[in-house]
PDB file of C-alpha atoms and ligand atoms in Angstrom:
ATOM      1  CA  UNK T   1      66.900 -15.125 -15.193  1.00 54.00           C
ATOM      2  CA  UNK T   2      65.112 -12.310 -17.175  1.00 61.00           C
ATOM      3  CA  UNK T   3      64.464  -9.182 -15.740  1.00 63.00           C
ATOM      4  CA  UNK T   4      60.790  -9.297 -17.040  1.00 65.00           C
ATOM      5  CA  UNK T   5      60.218 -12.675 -15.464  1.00 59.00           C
ATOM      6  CA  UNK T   6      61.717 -11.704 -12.390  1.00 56.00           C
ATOM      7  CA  UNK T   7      59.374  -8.329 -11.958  1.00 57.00           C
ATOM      8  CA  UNK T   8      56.605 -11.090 -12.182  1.00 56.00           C
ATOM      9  CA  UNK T   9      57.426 -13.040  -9.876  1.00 55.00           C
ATOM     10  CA  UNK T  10      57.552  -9.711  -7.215  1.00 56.00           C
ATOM     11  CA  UNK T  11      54.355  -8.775  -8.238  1.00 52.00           C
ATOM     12  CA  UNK T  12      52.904 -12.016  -8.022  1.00 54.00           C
ATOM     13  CA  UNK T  13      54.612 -12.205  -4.391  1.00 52.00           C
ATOM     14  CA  UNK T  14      53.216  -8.873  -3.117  1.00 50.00           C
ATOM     15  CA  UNK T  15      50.361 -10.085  -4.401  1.00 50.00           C
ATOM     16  CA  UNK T  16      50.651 -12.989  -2.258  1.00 52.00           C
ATOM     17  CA  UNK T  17      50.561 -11.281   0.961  1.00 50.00           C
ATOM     18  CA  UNK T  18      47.882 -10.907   2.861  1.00 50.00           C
ATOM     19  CA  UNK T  19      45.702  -7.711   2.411  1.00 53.00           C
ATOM     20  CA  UNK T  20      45.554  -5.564   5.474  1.00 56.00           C
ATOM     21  CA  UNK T  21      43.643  -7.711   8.411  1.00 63.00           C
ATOM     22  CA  UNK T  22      39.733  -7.291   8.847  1.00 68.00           C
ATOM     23  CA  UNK T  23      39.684  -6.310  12.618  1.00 63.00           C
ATOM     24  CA  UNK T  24      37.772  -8.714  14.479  1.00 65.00           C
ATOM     25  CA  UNK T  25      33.807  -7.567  15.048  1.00 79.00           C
ATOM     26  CA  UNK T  26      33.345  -7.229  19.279  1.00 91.00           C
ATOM     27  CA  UNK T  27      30.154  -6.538  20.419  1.00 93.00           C
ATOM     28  CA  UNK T  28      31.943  -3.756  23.377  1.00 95.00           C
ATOM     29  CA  UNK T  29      34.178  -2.481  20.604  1.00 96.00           C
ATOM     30  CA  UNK T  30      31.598   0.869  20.440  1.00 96.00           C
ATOM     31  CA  UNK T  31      30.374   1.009  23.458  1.00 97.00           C
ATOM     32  CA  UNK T  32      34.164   1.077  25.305  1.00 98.00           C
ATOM     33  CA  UNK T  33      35.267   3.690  22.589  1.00 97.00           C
ATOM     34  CA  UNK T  34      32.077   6.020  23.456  1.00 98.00           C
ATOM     35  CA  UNK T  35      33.005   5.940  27.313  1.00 98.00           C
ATOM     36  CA  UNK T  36      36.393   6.197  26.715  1.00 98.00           C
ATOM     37  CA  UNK T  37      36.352   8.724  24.005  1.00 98.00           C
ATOM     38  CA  UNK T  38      33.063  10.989  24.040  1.00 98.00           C
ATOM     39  CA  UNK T  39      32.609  13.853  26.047  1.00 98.00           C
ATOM     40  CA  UNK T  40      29.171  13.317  25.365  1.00 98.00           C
ATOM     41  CA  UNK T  41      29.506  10.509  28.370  1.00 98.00           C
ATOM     42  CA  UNK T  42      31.584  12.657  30.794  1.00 98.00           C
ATOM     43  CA  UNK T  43      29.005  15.386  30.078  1.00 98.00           C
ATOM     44  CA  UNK T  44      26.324  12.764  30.813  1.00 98.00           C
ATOM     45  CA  UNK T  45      27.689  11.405  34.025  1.00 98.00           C
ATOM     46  CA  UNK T  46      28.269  14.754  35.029  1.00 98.00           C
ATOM     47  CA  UNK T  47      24.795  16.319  34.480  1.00 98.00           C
ATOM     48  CA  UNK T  48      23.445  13.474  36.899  1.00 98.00           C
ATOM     49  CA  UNK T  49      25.578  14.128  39.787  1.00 98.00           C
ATOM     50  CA  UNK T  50      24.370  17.561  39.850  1.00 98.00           C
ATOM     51  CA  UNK T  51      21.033  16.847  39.534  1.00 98.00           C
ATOM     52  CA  UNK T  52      21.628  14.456  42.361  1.00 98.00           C
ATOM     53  CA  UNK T  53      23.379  16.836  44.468  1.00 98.00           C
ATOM     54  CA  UNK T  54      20.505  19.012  43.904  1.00 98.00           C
ATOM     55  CA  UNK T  55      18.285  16.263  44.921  1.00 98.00           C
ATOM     56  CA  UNK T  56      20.368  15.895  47.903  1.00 98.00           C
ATOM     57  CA  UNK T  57      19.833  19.194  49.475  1.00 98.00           C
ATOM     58  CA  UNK T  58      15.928  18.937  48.688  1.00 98.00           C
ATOM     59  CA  UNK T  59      15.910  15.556  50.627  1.00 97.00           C
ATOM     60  CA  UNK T  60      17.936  17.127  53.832  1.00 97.00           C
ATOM     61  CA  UNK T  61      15.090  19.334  54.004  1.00 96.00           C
ATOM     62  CA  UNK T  62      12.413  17.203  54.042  1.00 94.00           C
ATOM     63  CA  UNK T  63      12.230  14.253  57.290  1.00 90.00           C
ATOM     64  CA  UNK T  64      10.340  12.141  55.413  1.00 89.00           C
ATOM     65  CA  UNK T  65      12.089  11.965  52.180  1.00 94.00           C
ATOM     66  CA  UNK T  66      13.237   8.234  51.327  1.00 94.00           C
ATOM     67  CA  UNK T  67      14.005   6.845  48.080  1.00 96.00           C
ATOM     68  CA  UNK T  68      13.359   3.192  49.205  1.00 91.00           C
ATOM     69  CA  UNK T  69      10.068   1.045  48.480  1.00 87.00           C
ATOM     70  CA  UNK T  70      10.433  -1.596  50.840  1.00 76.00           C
ATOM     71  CA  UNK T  71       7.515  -1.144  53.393  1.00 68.00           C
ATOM     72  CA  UNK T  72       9.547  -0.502  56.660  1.00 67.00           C
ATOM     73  CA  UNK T  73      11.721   1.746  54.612  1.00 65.00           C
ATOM     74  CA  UNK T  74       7.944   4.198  54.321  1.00 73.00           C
ATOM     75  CA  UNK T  75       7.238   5.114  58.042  1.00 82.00           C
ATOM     76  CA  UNK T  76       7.491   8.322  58.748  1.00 83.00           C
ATOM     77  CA  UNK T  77       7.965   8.370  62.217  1.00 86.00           C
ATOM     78  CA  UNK T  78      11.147   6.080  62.439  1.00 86.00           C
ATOM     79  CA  UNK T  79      12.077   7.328  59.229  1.00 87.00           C
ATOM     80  CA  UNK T  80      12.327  10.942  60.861  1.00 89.00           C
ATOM     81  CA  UNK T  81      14.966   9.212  63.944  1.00 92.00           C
ATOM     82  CA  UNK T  82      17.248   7.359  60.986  1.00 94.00           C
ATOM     83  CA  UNK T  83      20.743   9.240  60.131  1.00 96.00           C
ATOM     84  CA  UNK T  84      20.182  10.349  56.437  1.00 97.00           C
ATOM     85  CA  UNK T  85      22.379   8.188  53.498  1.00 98.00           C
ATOM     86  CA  UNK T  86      22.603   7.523  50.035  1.00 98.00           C
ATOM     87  CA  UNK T  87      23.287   4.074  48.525  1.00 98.00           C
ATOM     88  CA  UNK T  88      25.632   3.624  45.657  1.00 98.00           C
ATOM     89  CA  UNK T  89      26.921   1.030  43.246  1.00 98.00           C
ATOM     90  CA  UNK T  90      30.477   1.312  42.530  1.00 98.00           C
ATOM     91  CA  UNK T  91      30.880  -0.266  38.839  1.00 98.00           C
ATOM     92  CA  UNK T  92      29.776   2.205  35.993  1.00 98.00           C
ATOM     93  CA  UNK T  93      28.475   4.551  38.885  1.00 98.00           C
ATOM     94  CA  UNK T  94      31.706   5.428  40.943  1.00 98.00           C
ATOM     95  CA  UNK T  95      34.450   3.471  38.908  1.00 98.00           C
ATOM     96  CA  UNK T  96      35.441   3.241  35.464  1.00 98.00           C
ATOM     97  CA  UNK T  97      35.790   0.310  34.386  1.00 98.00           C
ATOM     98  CA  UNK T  98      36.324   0.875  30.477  1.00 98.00           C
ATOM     99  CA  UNK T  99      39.944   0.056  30.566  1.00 98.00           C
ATOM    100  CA  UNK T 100      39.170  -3.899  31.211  1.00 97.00           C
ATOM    101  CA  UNK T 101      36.389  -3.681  29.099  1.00 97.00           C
ATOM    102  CA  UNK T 102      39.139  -2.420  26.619  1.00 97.00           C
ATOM    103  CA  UNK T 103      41.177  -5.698  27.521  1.00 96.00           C
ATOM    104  CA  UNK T 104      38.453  -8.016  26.650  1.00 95.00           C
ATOM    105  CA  UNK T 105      37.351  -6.232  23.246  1.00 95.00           C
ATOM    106  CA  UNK T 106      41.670  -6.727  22.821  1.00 94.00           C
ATOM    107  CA  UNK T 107      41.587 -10.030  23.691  1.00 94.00           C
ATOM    108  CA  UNK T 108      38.301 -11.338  21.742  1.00 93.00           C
ATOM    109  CA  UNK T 109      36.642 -12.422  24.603  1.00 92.00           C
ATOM    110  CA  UNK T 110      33.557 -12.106  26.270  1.00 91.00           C
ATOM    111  CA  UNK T 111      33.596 -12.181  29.868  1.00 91.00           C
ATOM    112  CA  UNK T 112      36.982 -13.228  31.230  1.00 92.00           C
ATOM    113  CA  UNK T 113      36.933 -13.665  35.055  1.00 94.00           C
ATOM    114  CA  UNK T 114      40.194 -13.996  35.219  1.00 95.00           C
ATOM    115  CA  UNK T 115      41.144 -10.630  32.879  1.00 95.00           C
ATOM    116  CA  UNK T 116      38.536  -9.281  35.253  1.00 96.00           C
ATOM    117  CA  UNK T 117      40.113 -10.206  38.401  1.00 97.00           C
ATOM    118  CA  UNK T 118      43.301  -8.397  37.259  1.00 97.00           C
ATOM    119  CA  UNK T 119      41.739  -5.451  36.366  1.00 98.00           C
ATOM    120  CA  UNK T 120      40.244  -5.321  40.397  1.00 98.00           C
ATOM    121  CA  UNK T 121      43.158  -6.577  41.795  1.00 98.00           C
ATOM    122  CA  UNK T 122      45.578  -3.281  40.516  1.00 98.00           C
ATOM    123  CA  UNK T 123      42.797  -0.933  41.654  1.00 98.00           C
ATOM    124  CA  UNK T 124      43.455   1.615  38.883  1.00 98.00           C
ATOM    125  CA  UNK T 125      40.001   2.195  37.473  1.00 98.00           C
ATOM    126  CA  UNK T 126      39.509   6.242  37.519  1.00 98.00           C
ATOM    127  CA  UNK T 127      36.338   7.799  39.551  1.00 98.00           C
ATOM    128  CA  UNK T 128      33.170   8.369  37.017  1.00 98.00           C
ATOM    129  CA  UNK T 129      33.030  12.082  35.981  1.00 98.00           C
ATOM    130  CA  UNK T 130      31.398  13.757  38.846  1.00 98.00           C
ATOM    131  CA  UNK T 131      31.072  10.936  41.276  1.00 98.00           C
ATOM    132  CA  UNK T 132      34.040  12.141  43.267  1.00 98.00           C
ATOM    133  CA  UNK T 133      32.001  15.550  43.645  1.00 98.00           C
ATOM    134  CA  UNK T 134      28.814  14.500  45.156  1.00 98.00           C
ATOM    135  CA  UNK T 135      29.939  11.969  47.437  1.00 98.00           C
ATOM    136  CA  UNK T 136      32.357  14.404  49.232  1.00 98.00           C
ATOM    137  CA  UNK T 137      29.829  17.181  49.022  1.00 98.00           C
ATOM    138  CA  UNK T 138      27.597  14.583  50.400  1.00 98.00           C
ATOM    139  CA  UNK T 139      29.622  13.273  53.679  1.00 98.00           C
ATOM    140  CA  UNK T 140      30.254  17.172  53.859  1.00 98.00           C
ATOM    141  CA  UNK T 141      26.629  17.339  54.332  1.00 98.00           C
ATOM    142  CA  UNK T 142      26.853  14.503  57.111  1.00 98.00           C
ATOM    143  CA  UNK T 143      25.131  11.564  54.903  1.00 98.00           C
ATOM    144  CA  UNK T 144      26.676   8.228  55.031  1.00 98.00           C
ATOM    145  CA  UNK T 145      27.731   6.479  51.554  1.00 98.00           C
ATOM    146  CA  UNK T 146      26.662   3.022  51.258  1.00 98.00           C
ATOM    147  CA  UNK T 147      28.361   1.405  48.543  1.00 98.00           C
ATOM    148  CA  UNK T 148      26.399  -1.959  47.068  1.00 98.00           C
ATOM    149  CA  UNK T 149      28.492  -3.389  44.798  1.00 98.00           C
ATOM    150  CA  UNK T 150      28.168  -7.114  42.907  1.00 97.00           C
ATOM    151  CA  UNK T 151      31.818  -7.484  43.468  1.00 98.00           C
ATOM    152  CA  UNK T 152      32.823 -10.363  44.856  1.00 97.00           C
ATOM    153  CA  UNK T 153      33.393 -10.294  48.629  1.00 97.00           C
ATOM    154  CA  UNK T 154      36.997 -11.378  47.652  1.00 97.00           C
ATOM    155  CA  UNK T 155      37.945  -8.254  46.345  1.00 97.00           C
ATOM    156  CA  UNK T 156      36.925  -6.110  49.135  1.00 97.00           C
ATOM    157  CA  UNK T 157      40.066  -4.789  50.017  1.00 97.00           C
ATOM    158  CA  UNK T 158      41.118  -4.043  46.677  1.00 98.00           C
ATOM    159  CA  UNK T 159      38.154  -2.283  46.094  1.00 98.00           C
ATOM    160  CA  UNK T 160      38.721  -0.362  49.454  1.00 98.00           C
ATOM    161  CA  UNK T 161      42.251   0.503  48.087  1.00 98.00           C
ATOM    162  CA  UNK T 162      40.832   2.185  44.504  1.00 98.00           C
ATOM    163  CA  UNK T 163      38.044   4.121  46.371  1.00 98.00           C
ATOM    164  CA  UNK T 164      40.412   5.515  49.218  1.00 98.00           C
ATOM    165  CA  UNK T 165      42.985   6.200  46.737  1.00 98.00           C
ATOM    166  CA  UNK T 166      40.510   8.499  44.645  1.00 98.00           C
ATOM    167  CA  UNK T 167      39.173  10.176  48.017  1.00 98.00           C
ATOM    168  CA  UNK T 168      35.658   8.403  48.085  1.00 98.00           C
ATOM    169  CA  UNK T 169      34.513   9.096  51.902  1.00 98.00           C
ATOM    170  CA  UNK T 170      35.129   5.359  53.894  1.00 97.00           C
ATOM    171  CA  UNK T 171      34.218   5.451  57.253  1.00 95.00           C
ATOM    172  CA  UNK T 172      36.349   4.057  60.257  1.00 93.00           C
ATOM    173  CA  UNK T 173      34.078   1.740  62.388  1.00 93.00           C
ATOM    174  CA  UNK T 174      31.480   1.361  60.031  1.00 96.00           C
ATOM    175  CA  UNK T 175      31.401  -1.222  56.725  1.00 96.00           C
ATOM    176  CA  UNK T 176      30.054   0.827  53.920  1.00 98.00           C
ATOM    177  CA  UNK T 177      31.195  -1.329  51.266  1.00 98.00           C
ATOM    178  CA  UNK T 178      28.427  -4.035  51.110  1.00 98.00           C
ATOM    179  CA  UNK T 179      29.746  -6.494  48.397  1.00 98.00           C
ATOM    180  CA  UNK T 180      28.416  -9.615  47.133  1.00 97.00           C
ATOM    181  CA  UNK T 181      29.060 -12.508  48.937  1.00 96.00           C
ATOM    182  CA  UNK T 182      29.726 -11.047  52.195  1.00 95.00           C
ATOM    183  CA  UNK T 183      26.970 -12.932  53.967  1.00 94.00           C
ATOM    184  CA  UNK T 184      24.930 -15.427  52.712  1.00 94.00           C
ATOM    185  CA  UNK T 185      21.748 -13.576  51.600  1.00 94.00           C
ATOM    186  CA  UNK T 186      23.799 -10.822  49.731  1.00 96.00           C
ATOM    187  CA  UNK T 187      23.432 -12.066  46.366  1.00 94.00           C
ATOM    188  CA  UNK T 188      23.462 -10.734  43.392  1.00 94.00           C
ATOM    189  CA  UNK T 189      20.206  -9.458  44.142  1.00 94.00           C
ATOM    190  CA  UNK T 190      20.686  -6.522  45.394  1.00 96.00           C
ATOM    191  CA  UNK T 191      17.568  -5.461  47.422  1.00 95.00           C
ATOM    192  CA  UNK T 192      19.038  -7.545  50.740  1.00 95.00           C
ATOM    193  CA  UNK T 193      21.469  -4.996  51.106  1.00 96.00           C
ATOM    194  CA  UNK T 194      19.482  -2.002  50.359  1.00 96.00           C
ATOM    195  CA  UNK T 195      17.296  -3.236  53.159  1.00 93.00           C
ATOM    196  CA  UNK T 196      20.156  -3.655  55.746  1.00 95.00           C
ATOM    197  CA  UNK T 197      20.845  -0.448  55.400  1.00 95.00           C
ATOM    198  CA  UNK T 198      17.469   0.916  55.554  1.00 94.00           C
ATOM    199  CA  UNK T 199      17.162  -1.234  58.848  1.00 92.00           C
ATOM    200  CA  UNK T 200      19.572   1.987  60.163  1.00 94.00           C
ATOM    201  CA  UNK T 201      19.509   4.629  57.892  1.00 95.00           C
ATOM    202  CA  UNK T 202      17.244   6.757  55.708  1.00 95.00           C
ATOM    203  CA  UNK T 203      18.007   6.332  52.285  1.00 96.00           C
ATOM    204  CA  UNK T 204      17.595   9.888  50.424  1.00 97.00           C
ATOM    205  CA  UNK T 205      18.870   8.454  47.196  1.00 98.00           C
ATOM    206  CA  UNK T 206      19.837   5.698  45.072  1.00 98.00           C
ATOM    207  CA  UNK T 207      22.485   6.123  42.395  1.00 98.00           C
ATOM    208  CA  UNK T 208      23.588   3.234  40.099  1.00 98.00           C
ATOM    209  CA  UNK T 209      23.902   2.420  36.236  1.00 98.00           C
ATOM    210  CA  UNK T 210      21.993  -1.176  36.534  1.00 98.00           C
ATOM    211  CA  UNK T 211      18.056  -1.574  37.213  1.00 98.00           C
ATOM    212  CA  UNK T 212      19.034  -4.185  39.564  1.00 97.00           C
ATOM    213  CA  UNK T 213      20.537  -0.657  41.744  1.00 98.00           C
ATOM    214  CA  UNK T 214      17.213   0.208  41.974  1.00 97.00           C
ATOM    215  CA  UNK T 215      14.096  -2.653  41.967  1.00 97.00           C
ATOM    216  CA  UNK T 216      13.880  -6.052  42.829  1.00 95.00           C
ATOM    217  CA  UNK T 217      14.013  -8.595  40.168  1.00 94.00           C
ATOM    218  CA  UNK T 218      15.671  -6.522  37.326  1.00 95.00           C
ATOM    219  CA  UNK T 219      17.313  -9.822  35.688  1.00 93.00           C
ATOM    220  CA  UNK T 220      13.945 -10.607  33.072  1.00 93.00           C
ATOM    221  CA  UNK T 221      12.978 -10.022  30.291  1.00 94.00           C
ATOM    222  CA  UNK T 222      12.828  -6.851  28.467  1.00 93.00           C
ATOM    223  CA  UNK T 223       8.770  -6.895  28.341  1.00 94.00           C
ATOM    224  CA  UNK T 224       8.898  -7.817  32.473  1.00 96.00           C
ATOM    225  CA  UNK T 225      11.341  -4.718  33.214  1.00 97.00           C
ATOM    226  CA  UNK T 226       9.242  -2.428  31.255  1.00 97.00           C
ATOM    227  CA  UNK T 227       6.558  -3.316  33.563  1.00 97.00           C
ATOM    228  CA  UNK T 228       8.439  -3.104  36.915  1.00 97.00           C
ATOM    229  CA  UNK T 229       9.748   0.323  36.033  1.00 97.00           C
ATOM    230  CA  UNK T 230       6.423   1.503  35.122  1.00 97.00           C
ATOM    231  CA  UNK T 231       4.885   2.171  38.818  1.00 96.00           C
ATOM    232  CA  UNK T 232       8.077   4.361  39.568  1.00 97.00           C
ATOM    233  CA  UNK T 233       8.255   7.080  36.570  1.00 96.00           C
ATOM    234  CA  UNK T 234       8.658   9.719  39.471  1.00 96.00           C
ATOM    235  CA  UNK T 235      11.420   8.557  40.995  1.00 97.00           C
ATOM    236  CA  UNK T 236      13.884   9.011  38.011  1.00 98.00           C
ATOM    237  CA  UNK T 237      16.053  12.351  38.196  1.00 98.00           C
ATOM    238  CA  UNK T 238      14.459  12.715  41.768  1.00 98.00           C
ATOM    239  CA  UNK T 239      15.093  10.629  44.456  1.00 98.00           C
ATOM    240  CA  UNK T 240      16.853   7.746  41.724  1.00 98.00           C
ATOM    241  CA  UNK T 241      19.874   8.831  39.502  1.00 98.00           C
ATOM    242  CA  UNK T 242      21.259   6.362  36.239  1.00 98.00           C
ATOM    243  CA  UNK T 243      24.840   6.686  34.868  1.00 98.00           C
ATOM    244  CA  UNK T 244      24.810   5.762  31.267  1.00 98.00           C
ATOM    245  CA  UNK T 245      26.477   2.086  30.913  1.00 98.00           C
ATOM    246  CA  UNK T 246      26.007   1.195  27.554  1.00 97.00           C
ATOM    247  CA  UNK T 247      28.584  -1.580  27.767  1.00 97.00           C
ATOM    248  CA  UNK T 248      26.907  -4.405  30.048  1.00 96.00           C
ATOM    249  CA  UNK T 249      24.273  -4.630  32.487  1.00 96.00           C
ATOM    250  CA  UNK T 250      20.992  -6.637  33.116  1.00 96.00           C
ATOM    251  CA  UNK T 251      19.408  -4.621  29.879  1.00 96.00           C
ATOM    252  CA  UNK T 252      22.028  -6.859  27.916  1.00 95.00           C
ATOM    253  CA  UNK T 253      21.394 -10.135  29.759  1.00 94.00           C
ATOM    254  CA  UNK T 254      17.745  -9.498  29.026  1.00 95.00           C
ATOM    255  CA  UNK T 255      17.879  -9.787  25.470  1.00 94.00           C
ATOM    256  CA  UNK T 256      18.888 -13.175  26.407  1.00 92.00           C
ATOM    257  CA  UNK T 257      16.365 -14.559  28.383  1.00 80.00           C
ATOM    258  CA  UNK T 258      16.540 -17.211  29.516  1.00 82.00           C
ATOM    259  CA  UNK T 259      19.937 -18.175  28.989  1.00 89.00           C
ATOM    260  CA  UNK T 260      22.798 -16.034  27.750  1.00 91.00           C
ATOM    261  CA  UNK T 261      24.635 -18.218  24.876  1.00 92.00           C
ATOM    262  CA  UNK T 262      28.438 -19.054  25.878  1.00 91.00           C
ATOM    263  CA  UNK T 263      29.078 -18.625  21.649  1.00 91.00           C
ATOM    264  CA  UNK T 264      30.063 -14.589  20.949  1.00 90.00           C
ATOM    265  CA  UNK T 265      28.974 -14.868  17.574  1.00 90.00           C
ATOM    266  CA  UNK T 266      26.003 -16.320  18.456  1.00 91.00           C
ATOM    267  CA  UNK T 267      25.266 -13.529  21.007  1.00 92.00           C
ATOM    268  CA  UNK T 268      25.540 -11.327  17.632  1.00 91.00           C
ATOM    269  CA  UNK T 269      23.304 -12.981  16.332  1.00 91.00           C
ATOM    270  CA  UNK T 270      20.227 -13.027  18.889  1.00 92.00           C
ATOM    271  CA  UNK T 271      20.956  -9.228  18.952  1.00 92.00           C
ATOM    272  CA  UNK T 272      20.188  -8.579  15.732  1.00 92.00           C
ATOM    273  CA  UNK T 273      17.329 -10.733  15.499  1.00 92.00           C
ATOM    274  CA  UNK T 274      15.828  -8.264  18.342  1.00 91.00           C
ATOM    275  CA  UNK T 275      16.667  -5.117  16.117  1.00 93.00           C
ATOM    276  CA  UNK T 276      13.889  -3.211  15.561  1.00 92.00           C
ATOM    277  CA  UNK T 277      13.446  -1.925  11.944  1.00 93.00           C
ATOM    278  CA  UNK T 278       9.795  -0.840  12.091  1.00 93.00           C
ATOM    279  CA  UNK T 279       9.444  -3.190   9.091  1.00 80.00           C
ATOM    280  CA  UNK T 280       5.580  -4.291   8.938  1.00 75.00           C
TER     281      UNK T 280
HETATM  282 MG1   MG H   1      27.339  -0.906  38.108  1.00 64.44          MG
END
């Protein structure tokens, strides 16, 4: 065979191949890289626990300080006799979940209850820059940590295991770790459980990454969350403190409303259609 002929046939063989793989577009691709890899979020996460632990000492001063709305949570009288707490979430606000986030952007998926439950179930997720801080400083202080969490009632105990093995205060005697699930009324909806605990404590703060951590009936629509936040511009940075989650979260569901499609690429696609350009 002639040398000439066979140099074409490598060429037309390496030409063949396939070119270097497009990596597959994931929605969480940026937003797990910027938790995982900016110290612009550890420096975020961090600011707010100070400013909460600043909050914190303000609040111990003051017997009438409570960062609750509901009506029997305002009386100052029996607010003065309650034991002084601060409610929690634990996902995005005491745990970092990033690194099954990172699984799911590996895998192509969206969702994946069962990648999920593996994740829980090795209770490995790392404590939140700063979390770890305030909470003992906290308990130091003698306020109880109430952790409201929408993980399933299922994974209680490994949830129990990751907090005690980072050294987030856990009671003996007392169930701090109000998950989802754990009674019939504790849905996803959070407020049920704020209010059980405001039945026997005084709530100084409220720390979470969600609006649902904060106000009834976060899960709308981006117009109707706008509104609900609008009565309560005083609270932020005061007496409520947000982590920045810029993964998931109700703000995400909301651009969804009312149902959040199943298709990934078709989730790309209602997002960009909400893009704003400022185009007339
Ligand atoms: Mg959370």
């Amino acid at each position: 065979m002639p040398k000439r002929f066979l140099i074409l046939l490598a060429v037309t063989a390496l030409l063949a191949l396939p070119q270097s793989q497009e990596p597959p577009a994931h929605q969480k691709l940026i937003p797990t890289l910027w938790v995982q890899s900016a110290v612009e979020w550890q420096a975020s996460c961090r600011q707010t626990y100070l400013s909460a632990r600043g909050a914190l000492d303000e609040a111990l001063r003051d017997s009438r300080w409570t960062a609750e709305i509901s009506p029997s949570s305002l009386d100052p009288v029996r607010l003065a006799t309650l034991p002084p707490s601060v409610v929690l979430d634990i996902d995005e606000t005491l745990l970092d979940n990033s690194p099954g986030q990172a699984r799911q952007v590996k895998a192509g998926s969206g969702f994946d209850h069962k990648l999920w439950n593996q994740w829980v179930s090795e209770s490995k997720a790392q404590p939140i820059p700063g979390a770890l801080d305030f909470c003992r400083y906290a308990a130091s202080r003698g306020v109880t940590l109430f952790y409201i969490s929408n993980r399933d009632a299922a994974h209680e105990s490994a949830t129990r295991t990751n907090l005690r093995g980072l050294g987030f205060p856990l009671p003996d005697g007392l169930d701090t770790v109000l998950l989802r699930g754990e009674r019939p009324e504790w849905t996803s909806e959070k407020s049920t459980r704020r209010a059980h605990v405001a039945q026997t404590h005084r709530v100084l703060l409220l720390i979470g990454d969600d609006l649902g951590d904060f106000l009834h009936g976060a899960r709308t629509t981006a117009a109707a969350r706008r509104q609900l936040i609008a009565p309560y511009t005083q609270f932020w940075g005061r007496k409520w403190f947000i982590l920045p989650n810029p993964s998931y979260g109700s703000w995400e569901d909301a651009l969804f409303t009312p149902t959040i499609p199943t298709d990934l690429n078709e989730q790309l696609r209602r997002k960009l259609t909400v893009l704003d350009t400022a185009q007339p």
